[in-house]
Each structure stands twice: as structure tokens, then as C-alpha cells.
Amino acid sequence: FLAMHYTSDISTAFSSVTHICRDVNYGWLIRNMHANGASFFFICIYMHIAR
């Protein structure tokens, strides 16, 4: 879903992320869930290794 609105060009990458957060329906929610989910995954991995 996010890949349909994201462009990886250096000059337009930041503006495409702001477009996702501001203009796409629930884009801000999906982006934050993706980022927090990745952080939660790594926290679980580190806890598993430390155990």
C-alpha cells in the first residue's frame, strides 16, 4: 500500500513521505504502525538473544 505512493528518488523521497502522512487516507497510521512494528520486532529479537 505504501509503495504505491512512495518514490525513492533522492529529490522527491521526503515529499512523498509527507504526502503519505498528510494526503493518503490513514497513511499516517499505516506508516507509524509499520515503524513501531519494526521496532517491536527488534526489541523481541534482542530480548530473545539476551535470554
Short mmCIF file of N, CA and C in Angstrom, two decimals:
data_model
loop_
_atom_site.label_atom_id
_atom_site.label_comp_id
_atom_site.label_asym_id
_atom_site.label_seq_id
_atom_site.Cartn_x
_atom_site.Cartn_y
_atom_site.Cartn_z
N PHE A 1 0.82 -1.20 0.00
CA PHE A 1 0.00 0.00 0.00
C PHE A 1 0.86 1.26 0.00
N LEU A 2 1.84 1.32 0.88
CA LEU A 2 2.69 2.50 0.93
C LEU A 2 3.56 2.62 -0.31
N ALA A 3 3.94 1.51 -0.90
CA ALA A 3 4.81 1.54 -2.08
C ALA A 3 4.12 2.18 -3.28
N MET A 4 2.81 2.19 -3.30
CA MET A 4 2.09 2.82 -4.42
C MET A 4 2.24 4.33 -4.38
N HIS A 5 2.52 4.91 -3.22
CA HIS A 5 2.60 6.36 -3.07
C HIS A 5 4.03 6.85 -2.83
N TYR A 6 4.98 5.95 -2.67
CA TYR A 6 6.36 6.33 -2.35
C TYR A 6 7.22 6.34 -3.60
N THR A 7 8.06 7.35 -3.72
CA THR A 7 9.07 7.39 -4.78
C THR A 7 10.44 7.45 -4.11
N SER A 8 11.37 6.66 -4.62
CA SER A 8 12.68 6.55 -3.98
C SER A 8 13.73 7.48 -4.56
N ASP A 9 13.34 8.39 -5.41
CA ASP A 9 14.28 9.35 -5.97
C ASP A 9 14.74 10.30 -4.85
N ILE A 10 16.01 10.67 -4.89
CA ILE A 10 16.59 11.49 -3.82
C ILE A 10 15.86 12.82 -3.67
N SER A 11 15.47 13.42 -4.76
CA SER A 11 14.85 14.75 -4.68
C SER A 11 13.39 14.71 -4.28
N THR A 12 12.72 13.57 -4.39
CA THR A 12 11.28 13.52 -4.10
C THR A 12 10.91 12.55 -2.97
N ALA A 13 11.87 11.89 -2.35
CA ALA A 13 11.55 10.90 -1.32
C ALA A 13 10.88 11.54 -0.11
N PHE A 14 11.42 12.63 0.38
CA PHE A 14 10.84 13.27 1.56
C PHE A 14 9.44 13.80 1.27
N SER A 15 9.25 14.39 0.12
CA SER A 15 7.93 14.92 -0.21
C SER A 15 6.91 13.80 -0.39
N SER A 16 7.34 12.63 -0.85
CA SER A 16 6.39 11.52 -0.97
C SER A 16 6.00 10.98 0.40
N VAL A 17 6.92 11.01 1.37
CA VAL A 17 6.58 10.59 2.73
C VAL A 17 5.61 11.57 3.36
N THR A 18 5.83 12.86 3.16
CA THR A 18 4.87 13.84 3.69
C THR A 18 3.52 13.71 3.00
N HIS A 19 3.52 13.37 1.72
CA HIS A 19 2.26 13.13 1.00
C HIS A 19 1.53 11.95 1.62
N ILE A 20 2.24 10.88 1.95
CA ILE A 20 1.62 9.71 2.58
C ILE A 20 1.01 10.10 3.93
N CYS A 21 1.75 10.87 4.72
CA CYS A 21 1.26 11.22 6.06
C CYS A 21 0.10 12.20 6.02
N ARG A 22 0.05 13.07 5.04
CA ARG A 22 -0.96 14.13 5.03
C ARG A 22 -2.14 13.86 4.12
N ASP A 23 -1.92 13.26 2.96
CA ASP A 23 -2.97 13.19 1.94
C ASP A 23 -3.60 11.81 1.77
N VAL A 24 -2.87 10.76 2.05
CA VAL A 24 -3.38 9.40 1.86
C VAL A 24 -4.26 9.04 3.06
N ASN A 25 -5.41 8.44 2.80
CA ASN A 25 -6.31 8.04 3.89
C ASN A 25 -5.61 7.05 4.81
N TYR A 26 -5.52 7.41 6.07
CA TYR A 26 -4.87 6.60 7.12
C TYR A 26 -3.42 6.28 6.79
N GLY A 27 -2.78 7.07 5.96
CA GLY A 27 -1.37 6.86 5.64
C GLY A 27 -0.48 7.07 6.85
N TRP A 28 -0.82 8.07 7.66
CA TRP A 28 -0.05 8.32 8.88
C TRP A 28 -0.13 7.13 9.83
N LEU A 29 -1.29 6.51 9.92
CA LEU A 29 -1.47 5.37 10.81
C LEU A 29 -0.68 4.16 10.32
N ILE A 30 -0.76 3.88 9.02
CA ILE A 30 -0.04 2.73 8.46
C ILE A 30 1.46 2.93 8.58
N ARG A 31 1.93 4.14 8.33
CA ARG A 31 3.37 4.42 8.42
C ARG A 31 3.85 4.24 9.86
N ASN A 32 3.11 4.76 10.82
CA ASN A 32 3.51 4.62 12.22
C ASN A 32 3.41 3.18 12.71
N MET A 33 2.39 2.46 12.28
CA MET A 33 2.29 1.04 12.65
C MET A 33 3.46 0.25 12.07
N HIS A 34 3.87 0.58 10.86
CA HIS A 34 5.00 -0.10 10.23
C HIS A 34 6.29 0.18 11.01
N ALA A 35 6.52 1.44 11.36
CA ALA A 35 7.74 1.80 12.08
C ALA A 35 7.75 1.21 13.48
N ASN A 36 6.65 1.30 14.19
CA ASN A 36 6.59 0.76 15.56
C ASN A 36 6.63 -0.76 15.56
N GLY A 37 6.04 -1.38 14.56
CA GLY A 37 6.10 -2.84 14.45
C GLY A 37 7.52 -3.33 14.23
N ALA A 38 8.27 -2.61 13.41
CA ALA A 38 9.67 -2.98 13.19
C ALA A 38 10.49 -2.81 14.47
N SER A 39 10.25 -1.73 15.20
CA SER A 39 10.95 -1.53 16.46
C SER A 39 10.60 -2.61 17.47
N PHE A 40 9.33 -2.97 17.55
CA PHE A 40 8.89 -4.02 18.46
C PHE A 40 9.53 -5.36 18.10
N PHE A 41 9.65 -5.63 16.81
CA PHE A 41 10.28 -6.86 16.35
C PHE A 41 11.73 -6.94 16.83
N PHE A 42 12.48 -5.85 16.68
CA PHE A 42 13.88 -5.87 17.10
C PHE A 42 14.00 -5.93 18.62
N ILE A 43 13.09 -5.32 19.34
CA ILE A 43 13.10 -5.44 20.80
C ILE A 43 12.91 -6.90 21.20
N CYS A 44 11.99 -7.58 20.54
CA CYS A 44 11.76 -9.00 20.82
C CYS A 44 12.99 -9.84 20.48
N ILE A 45 13.65 -9.53 19.38
CA ILE A 45 14.86 -10.27 19.00
C ILE A 45 15.96 -10.06 20.04
N TYR A 46 16.17 -8.81 20.48
CA TYR A 46 17.21 -8.54 21.47
C TYR A 46 16.89 -9.21 22.80
N MET A 47 15.63 -9.22 23.19
CA MET A 47 15.25 -9.89 24.43
C MET A 47 15.47 -11.40 24.32
N HIS A 48 15.22 -11.95 23.16
CA HIS A 48 15.43 -13.38 22.95
C HIS A 48 16.91 -13.73 23.01
N ILE A 49 17.74 -12.90 22.41
CA ILE A 49 19.19 -13.14 22.43
C ILE A 49 19.74 -12.98 23.85
N ALA A 50 19.24 -11.99 24.58
CA ALA A 50 19.74 -11.74 25.94
C ALA A 50 19.30 -12.81 26.93
N ARG A 51 18.27 -13.52 26.58
CA ARG A 51 17.75 -14.54 27.48
C ARG A 51 18.73 -15.65 27.54
#
